[in-house]
């Protein structure tokens, strides 16, 4: 399924007048406030989010999985699907692979297909939370933390292989998430498993090319339900510091206990130059992997407020890696990802409206009410005309989700791949 720029332009022509009126009205209002509208639109045009290769089919839980029809059963099909997201939004120009779920058969063919769709290979993810068919040792009782050296070595070797695969594709970072932990008190010696994990991560870090970054992802629980070795940002931060300057903490929004102040964690990590990137999603209770901005949009906005401040202030922190990590149990995976991309751009655009100088001035005066008003005024601004203008400027669709439905893309994919095709992943 390859959509043409002409098809997109034809679709846009239907809606261009409405958009132009809404955009002109908003732009005039913002310019009057001294806001650099052109600058914001340029930032939105250049904002690219990596799509997880493991979230292009129907997700599932232990209670079941409802397949979706037309799912991408091969890595080639997955790249084609991300190509559809990218031609509609112009902000999905990257794929994050999970190994071994997505090991390429033909590297040159895969790289060619990706470049045809203007897609780059972002972070590669290792997987030592599942046993592989021919693996000698099981990770049932842990991988990089395991009390048995030969099992740690097997997991370290796997990460070496993932780095080698990423190098061949032009990726520049490795993401390590460990399910390692315990289900019962007494099962693990906390210090032993932490020391083993630290030593293992250092070996992996030293194997990476000097141009690479290591992202250490934390999570409080699941699949282990008593302890997780890398349970929170502090543990990940500590391990990243022990590894070296190219090791960072990765923040998956769903990996926090209820009511955790994630925006403060983001500010703290940026302050220390250790914020590596994000796995964007949303959640009500646990690691629900729901559509970004679908449950707590204000929290996402507050996170982007810290990101905008940090990207202006913390020059010691690299530009974070923007990635989605979601699982689609009942929605069309591509529609869900289109909504997530929209929610991320909306939160970023709203945060860019914040007058950081005014905020700082009123924080200095302890005028708490005005500080709140400055944030809420930005959050209560409908910035969608700015995002539409950015897409128009980049030949994307004014409203990608609507275009996806009008072009009947899912029907086309089902005709092409059948109802039974199943995507690898979660
Ligand atoms: C763990 C996680 C991690 C991935 C997996 C697919 O919950 O967020 O990022 O490896 O999901
Ligand atoms: Mn994740």
Coordinates of C-alpha atoms and ligand atoms in Angstrom, one line a residue:
X1 CA 0.0 0.0 0.0
X2 CA 1.8 3.2 -1.1
X3 CA -0.1 6.5 -0.8
X4 CA 1.0 9.2 -3.2
X5 CA 1.7 12.8 -2.3
X6 CA -1.0 13.7 -5.0
X7 CA -3.6 11.7 -3.1
X8 CA -2.7 13.5 0.1
X9 CA -2.9 16.9 -1.6
X10 CA -6.2 16.0 -3.2
X11 CA -7.5 15.1 0.3
X12 CA -6.1 18.3 1.8
X13 CA -7.7 20.5 -0.9
X14 CA -11.1 19.4 0.5
X15 CA -10.3 20.9 3.9
X16 CA -7.8 23.7 3.2
X17 CA -10.2 26.6 3.5
X18 CA -11.5 25.6 6.9
X19 CA -8.0 25.1 8.1
X20 CA -6.7 28.4 6.7
X21 CA -9.4 30.3 8.5
X22 CA -8.7 28.5 11.9
X23 CA -5.0 28.9 11.4
X24 CA -5.1 32.6 10.6
X25 CA -7.3 33.3 13.6
X26 CA -5.0 31.4 16.0
X27 CA -1.8 32.8 14.5
X28 CA -3.0 36.4 14.8
X29 CA -4.0 35.8 18.4
X30 CA -0.6 34.2 19.3
X31 CA 1.5 36.8 17.3
X32 CA -0.3 39.5 19.3
X33 CA 1.0 37.8 22.5
X34 CA 4.5 38.0 21.0
X35 CA 4.7 34.2 20.3
X36 CA 7.0 33.1 17.5
X37 CA 4.4 31.1 15.5
X38 CA 6.7 30.3 12.6
X39 CA 9.4 29.0 15.0
X40 CA 6.9 26.7 16.7
X41 CA 5.7 25.3 13.3
X42 CA 9.3 24.7 12.3
X43 CA 9.9 22.7 15.5
X44 CA 6.8 20.7 14.8
X45 CA 7.8 20.0 11.2
X46 CA 11.2 18.6 12.5
X47 CA 9.7 16.5 15.3
X48 CA 10.1 12.8 14.5
X49 CA 8.9 10.0 16.7
X50 CA 10.1 6.4 16.4
X51 CA 7.4 3.8 16.0
X52 CA 7.9 0.5 17.9
X53 CA 8.1 -2.5 15.5
X54 CA 6.3 -4.6 18.1
X55 CA 3.2 -2.4 18.2
X56 CA 1.9 -2.7 14.6
X57 CA -0.4 -5.7 15.2
X58 CA -3.1 -6.3 17.7
X59 CA -1.7 -6.4 21.3
X60 CA -3.1 -8.7 23.9
X61 CA -3.1 -9.6 27.6
X62 CA -3.0 -13.0 29.4
X63 CA -6.8 -12.9 29.1
X64 CA -6.7 -12.9 25.4
X65 CA -5.9 -11.3 22.0
X66 CA -8.3 -10.1 19.3
X67 CA -6.5 -10.1 15.9
X68 CA -7.0 -7.2 13.6
X69 CA -6.8 -8.3 10.0
X70 CA -4.2 -7.1 7.5
X71 CA -1.5 -7.2 10.3
X72 CA 2.1 -6.9 9.1
X73 CA 3.5 -10.5 9.4
X74 CA 7.0 -9.5 8.2
X75 CA 9.5 -6.8 9.0
X76 CA 9.1 -5.6 5.4
X77 CA 5.3 -5.2 6.0
X78 CA 6.0 -3.4 9.3
X79 CA 8.2 -0.9 7.5
X80 CA 5.5 -0.4 4.9
X81 CA 2.9 0.3 7.7
X82 CA 5.2 2.9 9.3
X83 CA 5.6 4.3 5.7
X84 CA 1.8 4.9 5.7
X85 CA 2.0 6.6 9.1
X86 CA 4.9 8.7 7.9
X87 CA 3.4 9.8 4.6
X88 CA 0.2 10.9 6.5
X89 CA 1.9 12.6 9.5
X90 CA 5.5 13.3 8.3
X91 CA 6.5 12.8 12.0
X92 CA 6.9 9.0 12.0
X93 CA 10.2 8.7 10.1
X94 CA 11.9 6.2 12.4
X95 CA 11.4 2.6 13.5
X96 CA 12.6 1.0 16.8
X97 CA 13.3 -2.7 16.4
X98 CA 13.0 -5.4 19.0
X99 CA 15.4 -8.4 18.7
X100 CA 14.8 -11.3 18.1
X101 CA 11.2 -10.4 17.1
X102 CA 12.5 -8.4 14.1
X103 CA 15.8 -9.8 12.8
X104 CA 16.2 -8.7 9.2
X105 CA 16.7 -11.5 6.6
X106 CA 18.2 -9.2 3.9
X107 CA 19.9 -6.1 5.5
X108 CA 20.3 -4.2 2.2
X109 CA 16.7 -4.8 1.1
X110 CA 15.4 -3.7 4.5
X111 CA 17.6 -0.6 4.5
X112 CA 16.4 0.2 0.9
X113 CA 12.8 -0.2 1.8
X114 CA 13.2 2.0 4.9
X115 CA 14.9 4.8 2.9
X116 CA 12.1 4.5 0.3
X117 CA 9.7 5.5 3.1
X118 CA 12.2 8.1 4.6
X119 CA 12.5 5.9 7.7
X120 CA 15.6 5.6 9.8
X121 CA 16.5 2.9 12.3
X122 CA 16.2 4.4 15.9
X123 CA 17.1 2.5 19.0
X124 CA 17.3 -1.3 18.9
X125 CA 15.8 -3.2 21.9
X126 CA 17.3 -6.4 23.4
X127 CA 15.1 -9.1 24.8
X128 CA 16.2 -11.2 27.7
X129 CA 12.7 -11.4 29.2
X130 CA 11.8 -14.4 27.0
X131 CA 13.6 -17.6 26.4
X132 CA 14.5 -18.3 22.8
X133 CA 13.9 -21.7 21.2
X134 CA 17.5 -22.8 21.0
X135 CA 18.9 -20.9 23.9
X136 CA 21.0 -23.0 26.3
X137 CA 20.0 -21.3 29.5
X138 CA 16.6 -20.0 30.7
X139 CA 16.0 -16.4 32.0
X140 CA 13.3 -17.6 34.3
X141 CA 15.2 -16.4 37.3
X142 CA 16.8 -13.4 35.6
X143 CA 19.2 -12.5 32.9
X144 CA 21.8 -9.8 33.4
X145 CA 21.2 -10.2 37.2
X146 CA 21.2 -14.0 37.3
X147 CA 23.2 -15.6 40.1
X148 CA 24.7 -18.0 37.6
X149 CA 27.6 -16.4 35.6
X150 CA 26.9 -18.6 32.4
X151 CA 23.4 -17.3 32.3
X152 CA 24.5 -13.6 32.6
X153 CA 27.1 -14.3 29.9
X154 CA 24.4 -15.6 27.6
X155 CA 22.3 -12.5 28.1
X156 CA 25.4 -10.2 27.6
X157 CA 26.1 -12.1 24.3
X158 CA 22.6 -11.5 23.2
X159 CA 23.0 -7.7 23.7
X160 CA 26.3 -7.9 21.7
X161 CA 24.3 -9.5 18.9
X162 CA 21.6 -6.8 19.1
X163 CA 24.3 -4.1 18.9
X164 CA 25.8 -5.8 15.8
X165 CA 22.4 -6.0 14.1
X166 CA 21.8 -2.3 14.9
X167 CA 25.2 -1.3 13.5
X168 CA 24.4 -2.9 10.2
X169 CA 21.1 -0.9 10.0
X170 CA 22.6 2.4 11.0
X171 CA 21.0 2.5 14.5
X172 CA 22.9 4.6 17.1
X173 CA 21.5 3.3 20.4
X174 CA 20.6 0.2 22.4
X175 CA 17.6 0.1 24.8
X176 CA 17.8 -2.4 27.6
X177 CA 14.7 -3.2 29.6
X178 CA 15.0 -6.0 32.1
X179 CA 12.1 -7.9 33.6
X180 CA 14.7 -9.3 36.1
X181 CA 13.4 -9.4 39.7
X182 CA 11.5 -11.7 42.1
X183 CA 8.0 -12.7 43.0
X184 CA 8.6 -13.5 46.6
X185 CA 10.6 -12.1 49.6
X186 CA 13.8 -14.2 50.0
X187 CA 13.9 -15.2 46.4
X188 CA 16.7 -12.8 45.5
X189 CA 19.6 -11.1 47.4
X190 CA 18.9 -7.5 46.4
X191 CA 22.6 -6.4 46.5
X192 CA 23.8 -9.5 44.6
X193 CA 21.4 -9.0 41.7
X194 CA 22.1 -5.3 41.6
X195 CA 25.9 -5.8 41.5
X196 CA 25.5 -8.5 38.8
X197 CA 23.3 -6.2 36.7
X198 CA 25.7 -3.3 37.0
X199 CA 28.7 -5.5 35.9
X200 CA 26.7 -7.0 33.0
X201 CA 25.6 -3.5 31.8
X202 CA 29.2 -2.2 31.9
X203 CA 30.3 -5.1 29.7
X204 CA 27.5 -4.3 27.2
X205 CA 28.3 -0.5 27.4
X206 CA 32.0 -1.2 26.6
X207 CA 31.0 -3.3 23.5
X208 CA 29.0 -0.5 22.0
X209 CA 30.7 1.7 19.3
X210 CA 31.8 5.1 20.7
X211 CA 29.1 6.8 18.7
X212 CA 26.3 4.8 20.4
X213 CA 24.2 5.5 23.4
X214 CA 22.8 3.1 26.0
X215 CA 19.2 3.6 27.3
X216 CA 18.4 1.9 30.6
X217 CA 14.6 1.5 31.0
X218 CA 13.2 1.1 34.5
X219 CA 9.9 -0.4 35.6
X220 CA 8.4 -1.0 39.1
X221 CA 6.7 -4.3 38.5
X222 CA 5.4 -6.9 35.9
X223 CA 6.2 -9.5 35.1
X224 CA 7.8 -9.8 38.5
X225 CA 5.4 -8.8 41.3
X226 CA 7.6 -8.5 44.4
X227 CA 10.8 -6.8 43.2
X228 CA 12.3 -5.6 39.9
X229 CA 16.1 -5.0 39.9
X230 CA 15.8 -1.7 37.8
X231 CA 12.6 -0.6 39.5
X232 CA 12.8 3.2 39.3
X233 CA 14.5 6.2 37.7
X234 CA 17.1 6.4 40.6
X235 CA 18.3 2.9 40.0
X236 CA 18.5 3.4 36.3
X237 CA 20.3 6.7 36.8
X238 CA 22.8 5.1 39.2
X239 CA 23.5 2.3 36.7
X240 CA 23.9 4.8 33.8
X241 CA 26.4 6.8 35.8
X242 CA 28.3 3.6 36.6
X243 CA 28.4 2.7 32.9
X244 CA 29.7 6.0 31.6
X245 CA 28.8 9.3 29.9
X246 CA 26.9 7.7 26.9
X247 CA 24.5 5.8 29.2
X248 CA 21.2 7.3 30.0
X249 CA 17.8 6.7 31.6
X250 CA 14.8 5.9 29.4
X251 CA 11.4 7.0 30.8
X252 CA 8.5 4.8 29.8
X253 CA 5.4 6.8 30.9
X254 CA 3.6 3.6 32.0
X255 CA 6.4 2.5 34.3
X256 CA 5.5 4.5 37.4
X257 CA 3.5 3.8 40.5
X258 CA 0.2 5.6 40.6
X259 CA 0.4 9.5 41.0
X260 CA 4.2 9.6 40.5
X261 CA 5.3 13.1 39.5
X262 CA 6.9 12.1 36.2
X263 CA 7.6 15.7 35.0
X264 CA 9.7 16.2 38.1
X265 CA 11.7 13.0 37.3
X266 CA 12.2 14.4 33.7
X267 CA 13.4 17.7 35.1
X268 CA 15.8 15.9 37.5
X269 CA 17.3 13.7 34.8
X270 CA 17.8 16.6 32.4
X271 CA 19.4 18.6 35.2
X272 CA 22.0 15.8 35.5
X273 CA 22.3 15.4 31.7
X274 CA 21.0 11.8 32.0
X275 CA 17.6 11.9 30.2
X276 CA 18.1 9.5 27.2
X277 CA 14.6 9.3 25.9
X278 CA 11.0 8.3 26.2
X279 CA 8.5 5.5 25.5
X280 CA 5.3 7.5 25.2
X281 CA 2.0 5.9 26.1
X282 CA -0.7 6.5 28.7
X283 CA -2.2 4.5 31.6
X284 CA -4.9 4.6 34.3
X285 CA -3.5 2.0 36.6
X286 CA -0.4 0.0 35.6
X287 CA 1.7 -0.4 32.4
X288 CA -1.5 -0.2 30.4
X289 CA 0.3 0.9 27.2
X290 CA -2.8 3.0 26.1
X291 CA -2.9 5.7 23.4
X292 CA -0.7 8.7 24.3
X293 CA -2.7 11.5 25.9
X294 CA -5.8 9.5 26.1
X295 CA -6.1 9.4 30.0
X296 CA -3.8 12.1 31.4
X297 CA -3.2 14.7 28.7
X298 CA -2.4 17.4 31.3
X299 CA 0.4 15.2 32.8
X300 CA 1.8 14.8 29.2
X301 CA 1.7 18.6 28.8
X302 CA 3.6 19.2 32.1
X303 CA 6.2 16.7 30.9
X304 CA 6.7 18.6 27.7
X305 CA 6.9 21.9 29.7
X306 CA 9.9 20.4 31.5
X307 CA 11.3 19.1 28.2
X308 CA 11.0 22.6 26.5
X309 CA 12.6 24.2 29.6
X310 CA 15.3 21.5 29.7
X311 CA 16.2 21.6 26.0
X312 CA 16.7 25.4 26.4
X313 CA 18.6 25.1 29.7
X314 CA 20.5 21.8 30.0
X315 CA 22.9 21.8 27.1
X316 CA 24.7 18.9 28.8
X317 CA 21.6 16.7 28.0
X318 CA 21.4 15.4 24.5
X319 CA 18.1 15.8 22.5
X320 CA 16.0 12.9 23.9
X321 CA 15.0 9.9 21.8
X322 CA 11.3 10.2 21.1
X323 CA 9.7 6.7 20.8
X324 CA 6.2 5.3 21.3
X325 CA 5.6 2.1 23.2
X326 CA 2.0 1.1 23.2
X327 CA -0.1 -2.0 22.8
X328 CA -3.4 -2.0 20.9
X329 CA -5.9 -4.5 22.4
X330 CA -9.1 -3.2 20.8
X331 CA -8.2 -0.4 18.3
X332 CA -6.7 -0.5 14.8
X333 CA -2.9 -0.3 15.6
X334 CA -2.3 2.3 12.9
X335 CA -5.3 4.5 14.0
X336 CA -4.0 4.2 17.6
X337 CA -0.5 5.3 16.5
X338 CA -1.9 8.2 14.5
X339 CA -3.7 9.4 17.6
X340 CA -0.6 9.0 19.7
X341 CA 1.5 11.0 17.3
X342 CA -1.2 13.7 17.3
X343 CA -1.3 13.8 21.1
X344 CA 2.5 14.1 21.3
X345 CA 2.6 17.0 18.9
X346 CA -0.3 18.7 20.7
X347 CA 1.5 18.5 24.1
X348 CA 4.8 19.8 22.5
X349 CA 3.0 22.7 20.7
X350 CA 1.1 23.7 23.9
X351 CA 4.4 23.6 25.9
X352 CA 6.1 25.8 23.3
X353 CA 3.3 28.4 23.9
X354 CA 4.4 28.8 27.5
X355 CA 6.1 32.2 28.2
X356 CA 9.0 30.7 30.2
X357 CA 10.3 34.2 31.1
X358 CA 6.9 35.3 32.5
X359 CA 6.7 32.0 34.4
X360 CA 10.1 32.6 35.9
X361 CA 9.2 36.2 36.8
X362 CA 6.1 35.1 38.7
X363 CA 7.8 32.1 40.3
X364 CA 10.3 34.7 41.7
X365 CA 7.3 36.8 43.0
X366 CA 5.7 33.6 44.4
X367 CA 2.6 34.6 42.5
X368 CA 1.4 31.0 42.4
X369 CA -2.0 31.7 40.8
X370 CA -0.4 33.5 37.8
X371 CA 2.2 30.7 37.5
X372 CA -0.7 28.2 37.2
X373 CA -2.6 30.5 34.8
X374 CA 0.4 30.8 32.5
X375 CA 0.6 27.0 32.2
X376 CA -3.2 26.4 31.9
X377 CA -3.6 29.2 29.3
X378 CA -1.2 27.3 27.1
X379 CA -2.9 23.9 27.9
X380 CA -6.3 25.3 27.1
X381 CA -5.2 26.6 23.7
X382 CA -6.4 24.5 20.8
X383 CA -3.1 24.2 18.9
X384 CA -4.3 21.7 16.3
X385 CA -4.2 24.5 13.5
X386 CA -0.5 24.8 14.1
X387 CA 0.1 21.1 13.8
X388 CA -2.1 21.0 10.7
X389 CA 0.0 23.8 9.2
X390 CA 3.2 22.0 9.9
X391 CA 1.8 18.9 8.1
X392 CA 0.6 21.0 5.2
X393 CA 4.1 22.5 4.9
X394 CA 5.6 19.0 4.8
X395 CA 3.0 17.5 2.4
X396 CA 1.4 15.5 5.2
X397 CA -2.4 15.1 5.6
X398 CA -4.2 17.8 7.4
X399 CA -6.1 15.2 9.5
X400 CA -4.2 11.9 9.2
X401 CA -6.7 9.7 11.1
X402 CA -9.6 11.0 8.9
X403 CA -7.4 10.4 5.7
X404 CA -6.6 6.9 6.9
X405 CA -10.3 6.1 7.1
X406 CA -11.2 8.0 3.9
X407 CA -8.5 6.1 1.9
X408 CA -9.9 2.8 3.5
X409 CA -6.3 1.7 4.2
X410 CA -7.2 -1.1 6.6
X411 CA -9.6 -2.6 4.0
X412 CA -6.7 -2.5 1.5
X413 CA -4.3 -4.1 4.0
X414 CA -6.8 -6.9 4.7
X415 CA -7.3 -7.5 1.0
X416 CA -3.5 -7.6 0.6
X417 CA -2.6 -9.7 3.7
X418 CA -5.8 -11.4 4.6
X419 CA -7.6 -11.5 8.0
X420 CA -5.3 -14.0 9.6
X421 CA -1.9 -12.4 9.2
X422 CA -0.3 -11.9 12.6
X423 CA 2.4 -9.4 13.6
X424 CA 5.3 -10.6 15.9
X425 CA 5.6 -8.6 19.2
X426 CA 3.6 -8.1 22.3
Ligands
LIG1 C1 8.4 -3.3 29.0 C2 8.5 -2.5 27.8 C3 9.8 -2.4 27.2 C4 9.8 -3.3 26.0 C5 8.5 -4.0 26.1 C6 8.0 -4.3 24.7 O1 7.1 -3.1 29.6 O2 7.9 -1.2 28.0 O3 10.1 -1.2 26.7 O4 10.9 -4.0 25.7 O5 7.7 -3.1 26.8
LIG2 MN1 8.8 0.5 27.1

